[in-house]
Structures are given as structure tokens and as C-alpha cells.
Amino acid sequence: EGSLNSGGKKGMRGRGKGGRYFRGRRHDTWQASEVLSKWRGFYGASSLYPLAPVDPSLVPDYSMRGGMGVAPYPNTFGFRRNCVVSTAKFTATSSSSDKFRKSAASNRSFMQRARRFRVEIPKRYARVKIRIPRFGLHTFDFSSFNHSNHAGLMNLLPNSYVVEFIQVLYHIPAIRAFVLNHLCLKELCITCELGFLFHMMKESKGETVEPRNFLRTLRQVKEASALGLLEGTESSRDTRLSVRIQSFCRFILQHLSKENIRSGAQDMMRKHFEFGWERRRYCMGGRHMDTYQKPGMSVQLSYPRERRKLKFAELLESSLNTEETNRVWCEKCATYCITKKSSSLKKAPLMLTINAEIKSEADLDLWRSTSPASAPSSDKSRGKSVDDMWVAPKIRLSYDNASGRCIVSRIFENKSPEPSKSKAKADSKGSVPYDYELIGVVCHISDPPDTDSELNVYNAEHLTAHLKIKEDAKSSKGKWTLFNGFMITESSLKDAIEFSSFPWKEPCILLYQRVDVFEQIQIPQRVYPMANYGLAAFLRPERLSAREVVPMRTFAPLRSHERIGPDMKVAIDCEFVCVEKEETRLNPKTGKDVLVKPMRHSLARVSLLRASGPEVGKPLLDDYIVGSEPVVDYLTRYSGIEPGDLDRSISTRHLVTLKSAYLRLRYLADQGVTFIGHGLKSDFVMINIVVPQKQIIDTVDLYHLPNSRKLNLRFLATHVLKLDIQGVTHDSIEDARTAMLLYARYQQLKSKGIFDQVLHELYEIGNKYGFKA
């Protein structure tokens, strides 16, 4: 079309889009141009797209026939069958996580009502909107969002929606102690990485922690990708966060249990979360029944097909006692028979995990005790007590041996337990009832539409968690806290289970705990496996390179006679490579690019030098890290890492895994060793390790005037030590030695009483020459 319409004489008539004719001008060289009908690629390709999924709310009255769901055709305006999914989502780039969130949120038909009402979300529930600093998130001050002693978790990283359920696991005392006590030599271990993260949360004392290493390990687990838990995969493209967090809940509980069974350790996950299902299968053709036991770790709520008002205890009881009739193959009868399947909860767990499984607006209406259109400030919603709300803060579970059903009743504060409407009659041989109390609620928040291009991520949806935290694990009283990523505020039981006044709030996961849990199980005693594993990693360093290491080793390993303790000082420097480029977005108001996602780095080299003792200045270790992600840019000018240095097949460097390098650094930090370096805060954030401030000597803070810019290492080396460093590329051993010498020079100038004078002279020179070496 463009060739025919370009300059020249009038002449040709062609057929354009839609079969319409157009009049164009013939170019002098039109014979050399191909017409539209001869183009190859997208316009000439014949490919099939999958059919658009049917909204479950449009077909509520379906029935199972021969193992297939059958429902009448919905006479709804706008419903069209045999339509393909929009091709726009197939051509979108898969690297941007915000596009997946936007695509998933656009498919939420029943949550659009909150957006139509335009109800303002309270600040404690809303997504925190910040502008990502150019030099990374570690330069941002998060202290204003958290005034508690609990650690906040960064929720601005890819797949960081899981941080809310990580908070749930962390605040279960026995699970926290169990995970902290776990340590193994397996390179890919979710339990180990979760233990490292729990250690950071414990030592952070109210600061924000980034779960970088845990999320990096999660991306390598094949089961996580197959279940659609990872952003950027085809299976998670149209999955809402409310569905994904429930899948993650099931996955993490099962995966942690499997890892500990393989290691031979005591499986605390099964003791807490596992319950026993009694499955019964009755063949109506051969008149025989099979009964078997099957364990589980979470309960999925099953909503009735008829639209009637149910109480929470009734819905939970029906979900714990399911019945289904299908026509399936029977091995004993050797033919297809009508089979009735039933299941019931027989073994009560210590922790009852309930997945809401909300799929339609009618399901969500059950969680609202008043009209969904009521205003948040109505007097009716304010006057409600906890007992008037639909969700039960306390429940009682018992098993009826006569009927083989699990009985659920609600416990009120000043009343007797609510009787069950089940037809089952408890006999004298009925099991002992167990009382449960609600200790956690994970909620999905549907954010209002926002077209502000300054936002770092598309704020379509996010998750929050209400947790009841007890100062004493065995105490019956606790304080409710709301976790919204790195923002932590006070909450209450009423806020946790209130849904009628909040149309933008949807329940995802409920966690109930048995009131006698600490009588049934003891919290594991804290052990420190890092002492053995960390020392072994030093004395017997691994080497992953397939080729022989260069004869002149760049470091002298730790000797058995060297003592590691609070009196020891080491100089450290790290180098990083880029594994994901930064993403920017054009601001239509200013015409400038706004940083949407910062560049993501991975540790590539870590070097330690002895800064105390008789062998001062000798390298203690010089490890090159084998990364699990493909390197996008080696940043050779700034890192000194060249292509091939991190390749196991051709590298001559001392290659180790990231976990091995982490164990050594963590061992030094736990033993009270003091670290000397330049810009250590950013290095420790990228390594994902917490080091107490009293063990850090950072020369970037020593040589710094208040309310002034910070001086770089090369400038200080030139004007303080008279050394020329970082000429062609950076070298971590050279940078660590320079930081060690700067600290020694600082001590000399302080002893002479002239340090302040020298520091002011440095800033005068810097202002004169632009702070260049």
C-alpha cells in the first residue's frame, strides 16, 4: 500500500484492507517492490490462538456428566462463544512483570465493582508508591514506613508477592525455629534460603529486608514454574495474585516437607500442617466400597451451586466433607460404573490452612455480612462486633464416628458453640473436639486504576497479611499487625475479617491454630549449624572449574591455627555482573524517561584480605561465583569480570557456588569479625546478608562531611594514599587493599589530631577539580 501510494504518475488501482479499492500513484520503481499479498511473516502466517476462557460466574449452575462439566448456554449480553483470546497478549514482551499484572487484573470481572464505586483505599492497605532511585532500591530510606520491631520485606522485586506468606511462616514460632536450624550442602535448597532470609529478618530489628537470594532460588525450581508461580511464564500470564498466592501456599508447604524428609531431619511441617483425609469410593454397580487414607496440608473451600446464604462454619464443614458422583472405570467390575466418592477430615492438624478459592462474585458475597455497596463509614458497619461478622474468629472441629463426617461449629466469646446443621449425630465414641483460633489472614487488594507514569510498577493488585503476633509464644493474648510489604502498621481482629465495608478487599488464605498447640509440640531449641558448615567451607574450599587453576593462586586459604573471632579484621570488596537490564518508561508530561525497574545485579566475585594479625594484607579468599542466571552484561570496565571467567568449562578462576560464598561470609559475620571496605552497605544488600553495624568499618562514611557528597575510592586513593588504582578495570583485591590502607591512614590522622583539616582540604580539592582523581 505504501509502495503504490508513493510519488509518481497516476495509474494503478489496488485492493486494500477489507476488500475496498483505493486509488494510488505509481512510483517509477514500483516493479521492484512487493505488493502486500506477497509479504511473509505475520500477515501471511496462519496460526491458531486458544479460545477465550469462560467466566465461571456466567455458568454457575453446571453439573457433572461422565466426568465433564455441562451447563446451559448463558443468555448474557456480550457473551460470544468460539472467540479467540486477544492477540495483543501474545505479542507483548515477556520480560516486563507489570504487563502480566495488568493482563491478569483486566480479566477480573467480578472485582470491577470496587473500581466503579471508586472507594478510596486507606493508606495502610494501599500499595506504597515510590520512585525507584537511579542507583537501586538500597539507597531508598524505608524507615518512615515501619515504626515496629518487625522486619519488612521488599515487595518491589519480581515474584515478591510471596513475601506476605513468608511473613506468615516466620511468625509461627516452631516453624521459624525449625527453618533456622536447617542447613545442608545442597546447592538448590528452598529451606536453606528461607532460613537465611529468616536470619536476616531476625537480625534486621525493624529494617527492610530484600529476599533476593530466596526469589533467585525459587525461579530455579521447576515445580514453581510448572505451577505458574513465576512472573513472566506462559502459565502465569493471566493468573490473578489471589490465585497465585494460594498455589504458592500449597507448593511451599509440600516442598519444605519433601526437602526435610530427604535430609532425614524431623519434619516439623507435617507435624503442624498435615491432616488426614479419609477417602471412600463406593461402586454402585458392583456394590463394593474402598476406603483409603490420604494426607493433605491445606483445605480448599468448595462453594455450593445453589445460591443460598451460608454461615462460615457450614461452608467449611461442607468443604471438609465432600461427595461426588461420576461414571468412571472400575477395576473390580471391569467396566464403567457409577461411583460415589466421598471424603472427610479425620485427623485434625495443629495449623488449619484454608484457601478461599473465590471464583465469582457470588462466592465473594458470602464473605460480606452486609450489602457490598455499603459505604466504609456507615454506622451499621462501625457498630458490628466480631461475633456479628461472617468469618469465625474461633471454631471447633470434631469427628463423628457414626456418620464418618467432620463437624464444624463456631465458638462465640460469651456464648456456647454454635450447633452444626449437619444431620450426623455424635455418639459416645465420637472423637475429642479441637478448638482453633484465627491467627492470620492473607488478603488481595484490588488497586484503583492509576495512569501515573511515575509509578515503579503497574499498581493493579497486591497482597497484604493480618497476623496475630504474640510476645510470648505460649501466651493467649496477641497483637494484630498488618503487613503490606515493607509497610507495617497496627491492626485488629475486626480489620482482619472485615470484608463488607471494603469492596476492594478479597480473602485468600486463612490460618487457624489449635489452642493447645504448645501442649502437643515443643518449639525446637535453637542450634547453630553455621558454625560447622561455615568453618568447613573455609578449611575445605570447593572448586567447580573443570580446568586446572592457574599455578599462582591469588589467595592463601584459612589455616587451622588462625582464630576467627571479634579480634579479627578483614578487608572486603565485591564485584557484580548484570543479569537484567533496567527498564524505563516515558513520562508524557515531562518527556523524560522514568526508571521503572532498576538494573538487577548478581554477585560475581568476592575477595577478602587479612587486615589484622601477622599476615596483614594477604588475601584470605578470592572466589568467582557461578551464577544461576544468564549474564546480560559483564560490566568489565567496572567489575573486571570477563566472558569466560564464570564458565565452569573454560574458566581458570576459583569458581564456587553462591551458597558456598554466602556460608563463608555468614560464618565470619556470626563470629563477630569486623569488615573493612568502601560502600559496604550496597555490597551487603546485593549479597543479601545482614551484618551488625558495630562490625562494619566503611571508609565512605569515615571520609565524609555531613550534608556533602560522598567521595569515591579512586579519588581518596589518589589524594590520601598517592596511589593510582582502577586504571583499565576494577580489581576487587586491589580495592579491598586500598580500603584497608585508607582505614590505617584514618587512624594515623586521628591520632595526630589533623583528620578534620585533611578532610576539609579533600573537599576543597574535589570542588576545584570536580571530584576526579
Short mmCIF file of N, CA, C and O in Angstrom, two decimals, residues 579-688:
data_model
loop_
_atom_site.label_atom_id
_atom_site.label_comp_id
_atom_site.label_asym_id
_atom_site.label_seq_id
_atom_site.Cartn_x
_atom_site.Cartn_y
_atom_site.Cartn_z
N VAL A 579 22.41 -9.10 35.28
CA VAL A 579 21.61 -10.22 34.79
C VAL A 579 20.26 -9.75 34.23
O VAL A 579 19.52 -10.56 33.68
N GLU A 580 19.95 -8.48 34.38
CA GLU A 580 18.71 -7.94 33.81
C GLU A 580 18.87 -6.44 33.63
O GLU A 580 19.25 -5.73 34.58
N LYS A 581 18.63 -5.97 32.43
CA LYS A 581 18.76 -4.54 32.12
C LYS A 581 17.66 -3.73 32.79
O LYS A 581 16.58 -4.25 33.10
N GLU A 582 17.94 -2.48 32.99
CA GLU A 582 16.94 -1.61 33.58
C GLU A 582 15.85 -1.29 32.56
O GLU A 582 16.08 -1.33 31.34
N GLU A 583 14.66 -0.98 33.05
CA GLU A 583 13.53 -0.62 32.20
C GLU A 583 13.09 0.79 32.54
O GLU A 583 13.02 1.17 33.71
N THR A 584 12.81 1.55 31.50
CA THR A 584 12.37 2.93 31.68
C THR A 584 11.03 3.12 31.00
O THR A 584 10.63 2.34 30.11
N ARG A 585 10.33 4.17 31.39
CA ARG A 585 9.03 4.50 30.82
C ARG A 585 9.00 5.99 30.54
O ARG A 585 9.46 6.79 31.36
N LEU A 586 8.47 6.36 29.41
CA LEU A 586 8.42 7.76 29.02
C LEU A 586 7.32 8.48 29.78
O LEU A 586 6.17 8.02 29.80
N ASN A 587 7.67 9.57 30.41
CA ASN A 587 6.69 10.40 31.10
C ASN A 587 6.11 11.39 30.08
O ASN A 587 6.81 12.29 29.61
N PRO A 588 4.81 11.25 29.73
CA PRO A 588 4.25 12.13 28.71
C PRO A 588 4.17 13.59 29.15
O PRO A 588 4.07 14.47 28.29
N LYS A 589 4.21 13.83 30.45
CA LYS A 589 4.11 15.21 30.92
C LYS A 589 5.43 15.95 30.75
O LYS A 589 5.45 17.11 30.34
N THR A 590 6.53 15.28 31.09
CA THR A 590 7.84 15.94 31.03
C THR A 590 8.65 15.55 29.81
O THR A 590 9.62 16.24 29.47
N GLY A 591 8.28 14.45 29.15
CA GLY A 591 9.04 14.00 28.00
C GLY A 591 10.34 13.31 28.38
O GLY A 591 11.16 13.02 27.50
N LYS A 592 10.54 13.00 29.66
CA LYS A 592 11.76 12.34 30.12
C LYS A 592 11.46 10.89 30.48
O LYS A 592 10.34 10.53 30.81
N ASP A 593 12.51 10.08 30.44
CA ASP A 593 12.38 8.68 30.80
C ASP A 593 12.41 8.54 32.32
O ASP A 593 13.25 9.14 33.00
N VAL A 594 11.49 7.74 32.82
CA VAL A 594 11.40 7.46 34.25
C VAL A 594 11.80 6.01 34.48
O VAL A 594 11.35 5.12 33.75
N LEU A 595 12.64 5.77 35.46
CA LEU A 595 13.10 4.42 35.76
C LEU A 595 11.95 3.60 36.33
O LEU A 595 11.37 3.94 37.36
N VAL A 596 11.59 2.51 35.64
CA VAL A 596 10.53 1.62 36.07
C VAL A 596 11.09 0.45 36.87
O VAL A 596 10.58 0.09 37.92
N LYS A 597 12.15 -0.14 36.38
CA LYS A 597 12.78 -1.27 37.04
C LYS A 597 14.28 -1.08 36.97
O LYS A 597 14.84 -0.92 35.88
N PRO A 598 14.98 -1.07 38.11
CA PRO A 598 16.43 -0.85 38.08
C PRO A 598 17.16 -2.07 37.52
O PRO A 598 16.61 -3.16 37.43
N MET A 599 18.41 -1.85 37.17
CA MET A 599 19.25 -2.94 36.70
C MET A 599 19.44 -3.96 37.83
O MET A 599 19.68 -3.60 38.96
N ARG A 600 19.30 -5.23 37.50
CA ARG A 600 19.44 -6.28 38.50
C ARG A 600 20.80 -6.93 38.37
O ARG A 600 21.21 -7.36 37.28
N HIS A 601 21.53 -6.97 39.49
CA HIS A 601 22.89 -7.48 39.51
C HIS A 601 22.95 -8.84 40.19
O HIS A 601 22.04 -9.23 40.93
N SER A 602 24.04 -9.52 39.97
CA SER A 602 24.31 -10.79 40.64
C SER A 602 25.77 -10.81 41.06
O SER A 602 26.65 -10.29 40.35
N LEU A 603 26.03 -11.37 42.22
CA LEU A 603 27.39 -11.42 42.75
C LEU A 603 28.27 -12.28 41.84
O LEU A 603 27.93 -13.41 41.50
N ALA A 604 29.42 -11.73 41.44
CA ALA A 604 30.34 -12.42 40.52
C ALA A 604 31.69 -12.71 41.15
O ALA A 604 32.36 -13.67 40.77
N ARG A 605 32.13 -11.87 42.10
CA ARG A 605 33.44 -12.08 42.72
C ARG A 605 33.44 -11.45 44.10
O ARG A 605 32.89 -10.36 44.29
N VAL A 606 34.04 -12.13 45.05
CA VAL A 606 34.20 -11.59 46.40
C VAL A 606 35.62 -11.90 46.86
O VAL A 606 36.11 -13.02 46.71
N SER A 607 36.29 -10.88 47.39
CA SER A 607 37.67 -11.00 47.83
C SER A 607 37.79 -10.52 49.27
O SER A 607 37.21 -9.49 49.63
N LEU A 608 38.55 -11.27 50.07
CA LEU A 608 38.80 -10.91 51.47
C LEU A 608 40.30 -10.88 51.70
O LEU A 608 41.03 -11.77 51.25
N LEU A 609 40.77 -9.85 52.41
CA LEU A 609 42.16 -9.71 52.81
C LEU A 609 42.26 -9.67 54.32
O LEU A 609 41.39 -9.10 54.99
N ARG A 610 43.30 -10.25 54.85
CA ARG A 610 43.54 -10.18 56.29
C ARG A 610 43.95 -8.75 56.65
O ARG A 610 44.93 -8.22 56.11
N ALA A 611 43.23 -8.13 57.57
CA ALA A 611 43.54 -6.77 58.00
C ALA A 611 44.06 -6.72 59.42
O ALA A 611 44.21 -5.64 59.99
N SER A 612 44.31 -7.88 60.00
CA SER A 612 44.88 -7.96 61.35
C SER A 612 45.72 -9.21 61.44
O SER A 612 45.59 -10.13 60.62
N GLY A 613 46.57 -9.29 62.47
CA GLY A 613 47.40 -10.46 62.66
C GLY A 613 48.75 -10.33 61.97
O GLY A 613 49.07 -9.31 61.34
N PRO A 614 49.55 -11.37 62.01
CA PRO A 614 50.90 -11.31 61.43
C PRO A 614 50.92 -11.30 59.91
O PRO A 614 51.94 -10.94 59.31
N GLU A 615 49.85 -11.71 59.27
CA GLU A 615 49.82 -11.78 57.80
C GLU A 615 48.89 -10.72 57.22
O GLU A 615 48.05 -11.00 56.37
N VAL A 616 49.04 -9.50 57.67
CA VAL A 616 48.19 -8.40 57.20
C VAL A 616 48.43 -8.17 55.71
O VAL A 616 49.58 -8.08 55.25
N GLY A 617 47.35 -8.05 54.98
CA GLY A 617 47.43 -7.77 53.55
C GLY A 617 47.36 -9.00 52.67
O GLY A 617 47.17 -8.87 51.45
N LYS A 618 47.49 -10.21 53.23
CA LYS A 618 47.41 -11.41 52.43
C LYS A 618 45.95 -11.77 52.17
O LYS A 618 45.13 -11.77 53.08
N PRO A 619 45.60 -12.10 50.92
CA PRO A 619 44.20 -12.46 50.61
C PRO A 619 43.78 -13.72 51.34
O PRO A 619 44.51 -14.71 51.38
N LEU A 620 42.59 -13.68 51.91
CA LEU A 620 42.02 -14.83 52.61
C LEU A 620 41.21 -15.70 51.67
O LEU A 620 41.21 -16.92 51.77
N LEU A 621 40.49 -15.07 50.76
CA LEU A 621 39.77 -15.81 49.73
C LEU A 621 39.54 -14.90 48.54
O LEU A 621 39.50 -13.67 48.66
N ASP A 622 39.42 -15.51 47.39
CA ASP A 622 39.14 -14.79 46.14
C ASP A 622 38.27 -15.70 45.28
O ASP A 622 38.76 -16.45 44.45
N ASP A 623 36.98 -15.62 45.50
CA ASP A 623 36.02 -16.54 44.89
C ASP A 623 35.32 -15.88 43.71
O ASP A 623 34.88 -14.72 43.80
N TYR A 624 35.21 -16.63 42.64
CA TYR A 624 34.37 -16.25 41.49
C TYR A 624 33.09 -17.07 41.58
O TYR A 624 33.14 -18.30 41.75
N ILE A 625 31.96 -16.42 41.46
CA ILE A 625 30.67 -17.04 41.73
C ILE A 625 30.05 -17.55 40.43
O ILE A 625 29.90 -16.79 39.45
N VAL A 626 29.69 -18.82 40.43
CA VAL A 626 28.97 -19.40 39.29
C VAL A 626 27.51 -19.02 39.42
O VAL A 626 26.82 -19.44 40.37
N GLY A 627 27.02 -18.20 38.52
CA GLY A 627 25.66 -17.72 38.60
C GLY A 627 24.67 -18.72 38.04
O GLY A 627 25.00 -19.57 37.22
N SER A 628 23.43 -18.60 38.52
CA SER A 628 22.36 -19.47 38.03
C SER A 628 21.54 -18.81 36.93
O SER A 628 20.68 -19.46 36.34
N GLU A 629 21.81 -17.54 36.64
CA GLU A 629 21.07 -16.81 35.62
C GLU A 629 22.03 -16.36 34.53
O GLU A 629 23.21 -16.08 34.80
N PRO A 630 21.57 -16.29 33.30
CA PRO A 630 22.44 -15.84 32.22
C PRO A 630 22.86 -14.38 32.41
O PRO A 630 22.07 -13.54 32.84
N VAL A 631 24.11 -14.10 32.11
CA VAL A 631 24.66 -12.76 32.28
C VAL A 631 24.33 -11.92 31.06
O VAL A 631 24.61 -12.31 29.92
N VAL A 632 23.72 -10.77 31.30
CA VAL A 632 23.38 -9.85 30.21
C VAL A 632 24.55 -8.95 29.88
O VAL A 632 24.84 -8.67 28.73
N ASP A 633 25.25 -8.46 30.90
CA ASP A 633 26.39 -7.57 30.71
C ASP A 633 27.39 -7.86 31.82
O ASP A 633 27.04 -7.83 33.01
N TYR A 634 28.63 -8.15 31.44
CA TYR A 634 29.66 -8.44 32.43
C TYR A 634 30.19 -7.18 33.11
O TYR A 634 30.89 -7.28 34.12
N LEU A 635 29.91 -6.01 32.58
CA LEU A 635 30.36 -4.74 33.17
C LEU A 635 31.86 -4.77 33.44
O LEU A 635 32.35 -4.39 34.50
N THR A 636 32.62 -5.23 32.44
CA THR A 636 34.06 -5.46 32.62
C THR A 636 34.79 -4.21 33.05
O THR A 636 35.72 -4.27 33.86
N ARG A 637 34.39 -3.05 32.56
CA ARG A 637 35.07 -1.80 32.92
C ARG A 637 35.00 -1.53 34.42
O ARG A 637 35.94 -0.96 35.00
N TYR A 638 33.92 -1.94 35.05
CA TYR A 638 33.72 -1.65 36.47
C TYR A 638 33.89 -2.88 37.36
O TYR A 638 34.08 -2.74 38.57
N SER A 639 33.79 -4.08 36.79
CA SER A 639 33.90 -5.30 37.61
C SER A 639 35.19 -6.07 37.39
O SER A 639 35.59 -6.85 38.26
N GLY A 640 35.80 -5.89 36.23
CA GLY A 640 36.98 -6.68 35.92
C GLY A 640 36.66 -8.10 35.52
O GLY A 640 37.58 -8.90 35.25
N ILE A 641 35.38 -8.47 35.45
CA ILE A 641 34.95 -9.81 35.06
C ILE A 641 34.87 -9.86 33.54
O ILE A 641 34.22 -9.01 32.92
N GLU A 642 35.50 -10.87 32.95
CA GLU A 642 35.48 -11.02 31.51
C GLU A 642 34.69 -12.27 31.13
O GLU A 642 34.55 -13.20 31.95
N PRO A 643 34.16 -12.31 29.90
CA PRO A 643 33.44 -13.51 29.47
C PRO A 643 34.33 -14.74 29.56
O PRO A 643 35.47 -14.75 29.11
N GLY A 644 33.81 -15.77 30.17
CA GLY A 644 34.58 -16.99 30.38
C GLY A 644 35.06 -17.16 31.80
O GLY A 644 35.38 -18.29 32.22
N ASP A 645 35.13 -16.07 32.57
CA ASP A 645 35.60 -16.19 33.95
C ASP A 645 34.63 -16.98 34.82
O ASP A 645 35.04 -17.59 35.82
N LEU A 646 33.34 -16.95 34.47
CA LEU A 646 32.33 -17.63 35.27
C LEU A 646 31.82 -18.91 34.62
O LEU A 646 30.81 -19.46 35.05
N ASP A 647 32.51 -19.37 33.58
CA ASP A 647 32.12 -20.58 32.87
C ASP A 647 32.88 -21.77 33.44
O ASP A 647 34.11 -21.79 33.46
N ARG A 648 32.14 -22.78 33.90
CA ARG A 648 32.79 -23.92 34.54
C ARG A 648 33.71 -24.68 33.58
O ARG A 648 34.70 -25.28 34.00
N SER A 649 33.40 -24.66 32.29
CA SER A 649 34.13 -25.50 31.34
C SER A 649 35.46 -24.88 30.93
O SER A 649 36.40 -25.62 30.60
N ILE A 650 35.58 -23.56 30.93
CA ILE A 650 36.80 -22.93 30.41
C ILE A 650 37.48 -22.01 31.41
O ILE A 650 38.59 -21.56 31.16
N SER A 651 36.86 -21.72 32.55
CA SER A 651 37.43 -20.76 33.48
C SER A 651 38.62 -21.36 34.22
O SER A 651 38.64 -22.54 34.57
N THR A 652 39.64 -20.52 34.47
CA THR A 652 40.79 -20.90 35.29
C THR A 652 40.72 -20.24 36.65
O THR A 652 41.71 -20.26 37.39
N ARG A 653 39.60 -19.64 36.98
CA ARG A 653 39.44 -18.98 38.27
C ARG A 653 38.97 -19.98 39.32
O ARG A 653 38.60 -21.11 39.01
N HIS A 654 38.98 -19.52 40.55
CA HIS A 654 38.49 -20.36 41.65
C HIS A 654 36.98 -20.19 41.73
O HIS A 654 36.47 -19.29 42.38
N LEU A 655 36.25 -21.08 41.08
CA LEU A 655 34.80 -20.98 40.98
C LEU A 655 34.13 -21.68 42.16
O LEU A 655 34.52 -22.80 42.52
N VAL A 656 33.13 -21.02 42.73
CA VAL A 656 32.32 -21.60 43.80
C VAL A 656 30.86 -21.24 43.53
O VAL A 656 30.56 -20.37 42.72
N THR A 657 29.97 -21.90 44.24
CA THR A 657 28.56 -21.56 44.15
C THR A 657 28.24 -20.35 45.02
O THR A 657 29.01 -20.01 45.94
N LEU A 658 27.13 -19.73 44.75
CA LEU A 658 26.71 -18.59 45.55
C LEU A 658 26.46 -19.00 47.00
O LEU A 658 26.77 -18.25 47.94
N LYS A 659 25.93 -20.19 47.20
CA LYS A 659 25.66 -20.65 48.56
C LYS A 659 26.95 -20.86 49.34
O LYS A 659 27.03 -20.53 50.53
N SER A 660 27.99 -21.39 48.70
CA SER A 660 29.27 -21.59 49.37
C SER A 660 29.89 -20.25 49.77
O SER A 660 30.41 -20.11 50.89
N ALA A 661 29.84 -19.27 48.88
CA ALA A 661 30.37 -17.95 49.22
C ALA A 661 29.58 -17.30 50.35
O ALA A 661 30.15 -16.65 51.23
N TYR A 662 28.27 -17.50 50.32
CA TYR A 662 27.44 -16.94 51.38
C TYR A 662 27.76 -17.57 52.73
O TYR A 662 27.80 -16.87 53.76
N LEU A 663 28.00 -18.89 52.76
CA LEU A 663 28.29 -19.57 54.02
C LEU A 663 29.56 -19.01 54.66
O LEU A 663 29.63 -18.83 55.88
N ARG A 664 30.57 -18.70 53.86
CA ARG A 664 31.81 -18.17 54.42
C ARG A 664 31.62 -16.78 55.00
O ARG A 664 32.08 -16.49 56.11
N LEU A 665 30.94 -15.93 54.25
CA LEU A 665 30.72 -14.57 54.75
C LEU A 665 29.81 -14.58 55.97
O LEU A 665 30.04 -13.83 56.93
N ARG A 666 28.80 -15.41 55.94
CA ARG A 666 27.89 -15.50 57.08
C ARG A 666 28.62 -16.04 58.32
O ARG A 666 28.36 -15.59 59.45
N TYR A 667 29.52 -16.98 58.12
CA TYR A 667 30.28 -17.52 59.24
C TYR A 667 31.14 -16.43 59.89
O TYR A 667 31.21 -16.33 61.12
N LEU A 668 31.79 -15.61 59.08
CA LEU A 668 32.61 -14.52 59.61
C LEU A 668 31.75 -13.52 60.38
O LEU A 668 32.14 -13.05 61.45
N ALA A 669 30.58 -13.20 59.83
CA ALA A 669 29.70 -12.24 60.49
C ALA A 669 29.19 -12.79 61.82
O ALA A 669 29.12 -12.07 62.82
N ASP A 670 28.84 -14.08 61.86
CA ASP A 670 28.35 -14.67 63.10
C ASP A 670 29.43 -14.78 64.17
O ASP A 670 29.12 -14.76 65.37
N GLN A 671 30.67 -14.87 63.75
CA GLN A 671 31.78 -14.97 64.70
C GLN A 671 32.26 -13.61 65.18
O GLN A 671 33.20 -13.53 65.98
N GLY A 672 31.64 -12.52 64.73
CA GLY A 672 31.98 -11.19 65.21
C GLY A 672 33.13 -10.53 64.49
O GLY A 672 33.69 -9.53 64.99
N VAL A 673 33.53 -11.03 63.32
CA VAL A 673 34.63 -10.45 62.55
C VAL A 673 34.23 -9.06 62.04
O VAL A 673 33.08 -8.85 61.62
N THR A 674 35.17 -8.12 62.06
CA THR A 674 34.93 -6.76 61.58
C THR A 674 35.30 -6.66 60.11
O THR A 674 36.39 -7.10 59.71
N PHE A 675 34.41 -6.07 59.31
CA PHE A 675 34.62 -5.91 57.87
C PHE A 675 35.03 -4.47 57.57
O PHE A 675 34.38 -3.53 58.03
N ILE A 676 36.07 -4.32 56.76
CA ILE A 676 36.55 -3.01 56.31
C ILE A 676 36.35 -2.94 54.80
O ILE A 676 36.72 -3.88 54.08
N GLY A 677 35.76 -1.88 54.32
CA GLY A 677 35.55 -1.74 52.88
C GLY A 677 35.03 -0.36 52.54
O GLY A 677 34.91 0.52 53.40
N HIS A 678 34.72 -0.17 51.27
CA HIS A 678 34.23 1.12 50.77
C HIS A 678 32.87 0.89 50.12
O HIS A 678 32.75 0.16 49.13
N GLY A 679 31.82 1.49 50.71
CA GLY A 679 30.46 1.29 50.21
C GLY A 679 29.93 -0.09 50.54
O GLY A 679 29.32 -0.76 49.69
N LEU A 680 30.12 -0.52 51.78
CA LEU A 680 29.74 -1.88 52.17
C LEU A 680 28.23 -2.06 52.27
O LEU A 680 27.73 -3.18 52.15
N LYS A 681 27.49 -1.00 52.50
CA LYS A 681 26.04 -1.12 52.63
C LYS A 681 25.43 -1.71 51.36
O LYS A 681 24.63 -2.65 51.42
N SER A 682 25.81 -1.17 50.21
CA SER A 682 25.26 -1.68 48.95
C SER A 682 25.76 -3.08 48.67
O SER A 682 25.03 -3.93 48.13
N ASP A 683 27.03 -3.38 49.04
CA ASP A 683 27.57 -4.72 48.81
C ASP A 683 26.82 -5.76 49.62
O ASP A 683 26.45 -6.84 49.10
N PHE A 684 26.55 -5.48 50.88
CA PHE A 684 25.85 -6.44 51.73
C PHE A 684 24.40 -6.62 51.30
O PHE A 684 23.83 -7.71 51.43
N VAL A 685 23.78 -5.56 50.78
CA VAL A 685 22.41 -5.69 50.28
C VAL A 685 22.38 -6.61 49.06
O VAL A 685 21.50 -7.47 48.92
N MET A 686 23.36 -6.44 48.16
CA MET A 686 23.40 -7.28 46.97
C MET A 686 23.75 -8.72 47.31
O MET A 686 23.24 -9.66 46.69
N ILE A 687 24.60 -8.93 48.32
CA ILE A 687 24.92 -10.28 48.76
C ILE A 687 23.75 -10.90 49.50
O ILE A 687 23.61 -12.12 49.57
N ASN A 688 22.88 -10.07 50.04
CA ASN A 688 21.70 -10.49 50.80
C ASN A 688 22.12 -11.06 52.15
O ASN A 688 21.74 -12.17 52.53
#
